[in-house]
């Protein structure tokens, strides 16, 4: 059992992904795993859009719009991944979230809301299909992500 | 640099979550991190529904319907997390996916599609608000998840 627990963060995360297992993680660990999952899905979809904006890959409006829609769907799911008590992380589930996210919740929620709004706008703009507008709104959205990371996430 | 790479799976996953970092993971590692993120988000939403069905927490139709919709949104995102070459995993990004998912792609895709269909049906049924129907379709959906896990995921 002990051995199981020491199998490392990756295995623990793997055990978590999908369904509960023998060595059940705590509610805080589950929240950490969840919010990192939300961010991973956002990053997976946001990355290719950034590559298109930078010209590192061909601009594909359909893919851009699909990814923008997915990011907009994911964005409102992030906040619930930061419940009270999930601030410090554990050996198995470390977190880069700063204590400030809980100490200054108003600011944290404000920046989260801003990110939600900008991703929703990005999805709308992308549906419109104006490449210049899509690129501009991508930049605005990326700034909203960064603003929160700067204040509330360890480097 | 080397030290950075050895920081462990959890740190690597953390670095990934959100944006690319100095020690860039490989495309296969990114896919593994992404698909585990998708599964984590599905699990986070599916868990409370299961608790309601089992009677471990009060049946809340609104929460059930919201979670069902989220699971239905996530389900079609899973398959792209299993590209060629992401079958073995790495020290930093281990995977429980079995080689069979790539060796028997027809079956894998068939079970994935079944899961997508059942989650979509679950979201529709949940919108209808018939508690009995919601519980029944939850069971059918859980079986579709399990069928794929049984064949294509290590215990």
Coordinates of C-alpha atoms in Angstrom, one line a residue:
Chain A
X1 CA 0.0 0.0 0.0
X2 CA 2.7 2.4 1.1
X3 CA 4.6 1.4 -2.0
X4 CA 1.6 2.2 -4.1
X5 CA 1.5 5.7 -2.6
X6 CA 5.1 6.3 -3.4
X7 CA 4.7 5.3 -7.1
X8 CA 5.0 8.9 -7.9
X9 CA 2.9 11.8 -9.1
X10 CA 2.5 10.6 -12.6
X11 CA 1.2 7.2 -11.6
X12 CA -1.2 8.8 -9.2
X13 CA -2.4 11.1 -11.9
X14 CA -2.8 8.1 -14.2
X15 CA -4.8 6.3 -11.5
X16 CA -7.0 9.3 -11.3
X17 CA -7.6 9.8 -14.9
X18 CA -10.8 8.0 -15.7
X19 CA -12.0 6.5 -12.5
X20 CA -11.3 6.2 -8.8
X21 CA -8.8 3.5 -7.7
X22 CA -7.7 1.8 -4.6
X23 CA -5.3 4.5 -3.4
X24 CA -7.9 7.3 -3.5
X25 CA -6.6 10.8 -3.7
X26 CA -7.9 13.5 -1.4
X27 CA -10.5 16.0 -2.5
X28 CA -7.7 18.6 -2.8
X29 CA -5.6 16.3 -4.9
X30 CA -8.6 15.5 -7.2
X31 CA -9.1 19.3 -7.6
X32 CA -5.5 19.8 -8.5
X33 CA -5.6 16.9 -11.0
X34 CA -8.8 18.3 -12.5
X35 CA -7.6 21.9 -12.9
X36 CA -4.4 20.8 -14.5
X37 CA -6.5 18.7 -16.8
X38 CA -8.6 21.7 -17.8
X39 CA -5.4 23.7 -18.4
X40 CA -3.9 20.9 -20.4
X41 CA -6.9 20.7 -22.7
X42 CA -6.9 24.5 -23.1
X43 CA -3.2 24.5 -23.9
X44 CA -3.6 21.6 -26.4
X45 CA -6.1 23.7 -28.3
X46 CA -4.6 27.1 -27.8
X47 CA -1.1 26.1 -28.9
X48 CA -1.9 25.4 -32.6
X49 CA -3.8 28.7 -32.8
X50 CA -0.8 30.5 -31.5
X51 CA 1.4 28.8 -34.1
X52 CA -1.1 30.0 -36.8
X53 CA -1.0 33.5 -35.5
X54 CA 2.8 33.5 -35.5
X55 CA 2.9 32.0 -39.0
X56 CA 4.6 28.8 -37.8
X57 CA 1.8 26.8 -39.5
X58 CA -0.7 27.6 -42.2
X59 CA -3.7 29.6 -41.1
X60 CA -6.6 27.2 -41.1
X61 CA -9.8 29.0 -40.2
X62 CA -11.8 25.9 -39.6
X63 CA -9.3 24.4 -37.1
X64 CA -8.8 27.8 -35.5
X65 CA -12.6 28.2 -35.0
X66 CA -12.9 24.7 -33.7
X67 CA -10.1 25.1 -31.2
X68 CA -11.4 28.6 -30.2
X69 CA -14.8 27.0 -29.4
X70 CA -13.2 24.3 -27.3
X71 CA -11.1 26.8 -25.3
X72 CA -14.3 28.8 -24.7
X73 CA -16.1 25.7 -23.5
X74 CA -13.2 24.8 -21.2
X75 CA -12.6 28.3 -19.7
X76 CA -15.6 28.3 -17.4
X77 CA -14.6 25.0 -16.0
X78 CA -11.3 26.2 -14.6
X79 CA -12.4 28.1 -11.5
X80 CA -14.1 25.1 -9.7
X81 CA -10.7 23.4 -9.7
X82 CA -9.4 25.8 -7.1
X83 CA -11.5 25.0 -4.0
X84 CA -10.4 26.0 -0.5
X85 CA -7.7 23.7 0.8
X86 CA -6.2 22.9 -2.6
X87 CA -3.6 25.6 -2.4
X88 CA -0.5 23.9 -1.2
X89 CA -0.5 20.6 -3.2
X90 CA 1.0 17.4 -2.1
X91 CA 4.1 15.3 -3.0
X92 CA 1.9 13.3 -5.4
X93 CA 0.0 16.3 -6.7
X94 CA 2.2 19.4 -6.7
X95 CA 0.7 22.7 -7.8
X96 CA 2.2 25.9 -9.2
X97 CA -0.8 27.9 -8.0
X98 CA 0.2 30.6 -5.7
X99 CA -1.4 31.1 -2.2
X100 CA -2.5 34.5 -3.5
X101 CA -5.2 32.8 -5.6
X102 CA -6.9 32.0 -2.3
X103 CA -5.8 35.1 -0.4
X104 CA -7.0 37.5 -3.0
X105 CA -10.0 35.7 -4.4
X106 CA -11.6 38.8 -5.7
X107 CA -8.7 39.5 -8.0
X108 CA -8.3 35.9 -8.9
X109 CA -12.0 35.6 -9.9
X110 CA -11.8 38.9 -11.8
X111 CA -8.9 37.7 -13.9
X112 CA -10.6 34.3 -14.4
X113 CA -13.8 36.0 -15.5
X114 CA -11.8 38.2 -17.9
X115 CA -10.2 35.1 -19.4
X116 CA -13.6 33.5 -19.8
X117 CA -15.0 36.6 -21.5
X118 CA -12.0 36.9 -23.9
X119 CA -12.2 33.2 -24.9
X120 CA -15.9 33.5 -25.5
X121 CA -15.2 36.6 -27.7
X122 CA -12.5 34.7 -29.5
X123 CA -14.9 31.8 -30.3
X124 CA -17.4 34.4 -31.7
X125 CA -14.8 36.2 -33.7
X126 CA -13.5 33.0 -35.1
X127 CA -17.0 32.0 -36.2
X128 CA -17.0 35.2 -38.2
X129 CA -14.0 34.2 -40.1
X130 CA -12.1 37.5 -40.4
X131 CA -8.5 36.4 -40.2
X132 CA -7.2 39.8 -38.9
X133 CA -9.9 40.0 -36.2
X134 CA -9.1 36.4 -35.2
X135 CA -5.5 37.2 -34.8
X136 CA -6.1 40.4 -32.9
X137 CA -8.5 38.7 -30.5
X138 CA -6.1 35.8 -30.1
X139 CA -3.6 38.3 -28.8
X140 CA -6.1 39.8 -26.4
X141 CA -7.0 36.4 -25.1
X142 CA -3.4 35.3 -24.6
X143 CA -2.9 38.5 -22.6
X144 CA -5.8 37.6 -20.4
X145 CA -4.3 34.1 -19.8
X146 CA -0.9 35.6 -19.0
X147 CA -2.3 38.2 -16.6
X148 CA -3.6 35.5 -14.4
X149 CA -0.5 33.3 -14.7
X150 CA 1.7 36.2 -13.9
X151 CA -0.1 37.0 -10.6
X152 CA -1.3 33.6 -9.5
X153 CA 1.1 30.9 -10.9
X154 CA 4.7 30.1 -10.0
X155 CA 7.0 30.5 -13.0
Chain B
X1 CA 18.9 21.5 -18.3
X2 CA 19.3 17.8 -17.4
X3 CA 18.3 18.5 -13.9
X4 CA 15.1 20.2 -15.2
X5 CA 14.3 17.1 -17.2
X6 CA 14.6 14.9 -14.1
X7 CA 12.3 17.0 -12.0
X8 CA 9.7 14.2 -12.4
X9 CA 6.5 13.6 -14.2
X10 CA 4.4 15.8 -12.1
X11 CA 6.6 18.8 -12.6
X12 CA 6.8 18.1 -16.3
X13 CA 3.0 17.9 -16.4
X14 CA 2.8 21.1 -14.5
X15 CA 5.1 22.8 -16.9
X16 CA 2.9 21.7 -19.7
X17 CA -0.4 22.7 -18.2
X18 CA -1.0 26.1 -19.7
X19 CA 1.8 26.9 -22.0
X20 CA 5.0 25.6 -23.5
X21 CA 8.1 26.0 -21.4
X22 CA 11.9 25.7 -21.7
X23 CA 12.1 21.9 -21.5
X24 CA 9.7 21.2 -24.3
X25 CA 8.0 17.8 -24.1
X26 CA 7.8 15.7 -27.3
X27 CA 4.7 15.6 -29.4
X28 CA 3.9 12.2 -28.0
X29 CA 4.3 13.5 -24.4
X30 CA 2.1 16.4 -25.2
X31 CA -0.6 14.0 -26.5
X32 CA -0.3 11.8 -23.4
X33 CA -0.7 14.9 -21.2
X34 CA -3.6 16.1 -23.2
X35 CA -5.5 12.8 -23.2
X36 CA -5.0 12.4 -19.5
X37 CA -6.3 15.9 -19.1
X38 CA -9.4 15.0 -21.1
X39 CA -10.0 11.9 -19.0
X40 CA -9.4 13.9 -15.8
X41 CA -12.1 16.4 -16.7
X42 CA -14.5 13.6 -17.7
X43 CA -13.8 11.8 -14.4
X44 CA -14.3 15.0 -12.4
X45 CA -17.8 15.5 -13.9
X46 CA -18.8 11.8 -14.1
X47 CA -17.9 11.1 -10.5
X48 CA -20.6 13.2 -8.8
X49 CA -23.2 11.8 -11.3
X50 CA -22.2 8.3 -10.2
X51 CA -22.5 9.3 -6.5
X52 CA -26.0 10.6 -7.2
X53 CA -27.0 7.4 -9.1
X54 CA -25.7 5.2 -6.2
X55 CA -27.5 7.4 -3.7
X56 CA -24.2 8.6 -2.0
X57 CA -25.3 12.2 -2.6
X58 CA -28.7 13.8 -3.2
X59 CA -29.9 13.6 -6.7
X60 CA -29.6 17.1 -8.2
X61 CA -31.0 17.2 -11.7
X62 CA -29.4 20.6 -12.6
X63 CA -25.9 19.4 -11.5
X64 CA -26.4 16.1 -13.2
X65 CA -27.5 17.7 -16.5
X66 CA -24.6 20.2 -16.4
X67 CA -22.1 17.5 -15.8
X68 CA -23.6 15.3 -18.4
X69 CA -23.4 18.1 -21.0
X70 CA -19.7 18.6 -20.1
X71 CA -18.9 15.0 -20.4
X72 CA -20.6 14.9 -23.8
X73 CA -18.5 17.9 -24.9
X74 CA -15.3 16.3 -23.7
X75 CA -15.9 12.9 -25.2
X76 CA -15.2 13.7 -28.8
X77 CA -11.9 15.3 -27.7
X78 CA -10.4 12.1 -26.5
X79 CA -9.5 10.3 -29.7
X80 CA -7.1 12.9 -31.0
X81 CA -5.0 12.3 -27.8
X82 CA -3.9 8.9 -29.2
X83 CA -1.8 9.8 -32.2
X84 CA 0.7 7.3 -33.7
X85 CA 3.9 7.1 -31.6
X86 CA 2.3 8.0 -28.3
X87 CA 1.7 4.4 -27.3
X88 CA 4.7 3.7 -25.1
X89 CA 4.9 6.7 -22.9
X90 CA 8.1 8.0 -21.4
X91 CA 9.6 8.2 -17.9
X92 CA 8.1 11.7 -17.6
X93 CA 4.8 10.9 -19.2
X94 CA 3.9 7.3 -18.5
X95 CA 0.7 5.9 -20.0
X96 CA -1.6 3.1 -19.2
X97 CA -2.9 2.9 -22.7
X98 CA -2.3 -0.6 -24.2
X99 CA -0.5 -1.1 -27.5
X100 CA -3.7 -2.7 -28.7
X101 CA -5.3 0.8 -29.0
X102 CA -2.9 1.3 -31.9
X103 CA -2.7 -2.3 -33.1
X104 CA -6.5 -2.7 -33.3
X105 CA -7.5 0.8 -34.2
X106 CA -10.8 -0.2 -35.7
X107 CA -12.0 -1.7 -32.4
X108 CA -10.5 1.2 -30.4
X109 CA -12.3 3.7 -32.6
X110 CA -15.5 1.7 -32.5
X111 CA -15.5 1.7 -28.6
X112 CA -14.6 5.4 -28.5
X113 CA -17.5 6.2 -30.9
X114 CA -19.8 4.1 -28.7
X115 CA -18.7 6.2 -25.7
X116 CA -19.3 9.4 -27.6
X117 CA -22.7 8.3 -28.6
X118 CA -23.7 7.2 -25.1
X119 CA -22.5 10.5 -23.5
X120 CA -24.4 12.5 -26.1
X121 CA -27.5 10.5 -25.3
X122 CA -26.9 11.0 -21.6
X123 CA -26.8 14.7 -22.0
X124 CA -30.0 14.7 -24.0
X125 CA -31.8 12.4 -21.5
X126 CA -30.5 14.6 -18.6
X127 CA -32.0 17.7 -20.3
X128 CA -35.3 15.8 -20.3
X129 CA -35.2 15.6 -16.5
X130 CA -36.6 12.1 -16.0
X131 CA -34.7 10.8 -13.1
X132 CA -35.2 7.1 -13.8
X133 CA -34.1 7.6 -17.5
X134 CA -31.1 9.6 -16.4
X135 CA -30.0 6.8 -14.0
X136 CA -30.5 4.1 -16.6
X137 CA -28.6 6.0 -19.3
X138 CA -25.8 6.8 -16.8
X139 CA -25.4 3.0 -16.3
X140 CA -25.3 2.4 -20.1
X141 CA -22.7 5.2 -20.5
X142 CA -20.5 3.9 -17.7
X143 CA -20.5 0.5 -19.4
X144 CA -19.3 2.1 -22.6
X145 CA -16.5 3.7 -20.7
X146 CA -15.6 0.5 -19.0
X147 CA -15.7 -1.6 -22.2
X148 CA -12.9 0.6 -23.7
X149 CA -10.9 0.7 -20.4
X150 CA -11.1 -3.1 -20.2
X151 CA -9.7 -3.7 -23.6
X152 CA -7.3 -0.8 -24.0
X153 CA -6.1 0.4 -20.6
X154 CA -3.9 -1.3 -18.1
X155 CA -5.5 -1.9 -14.8

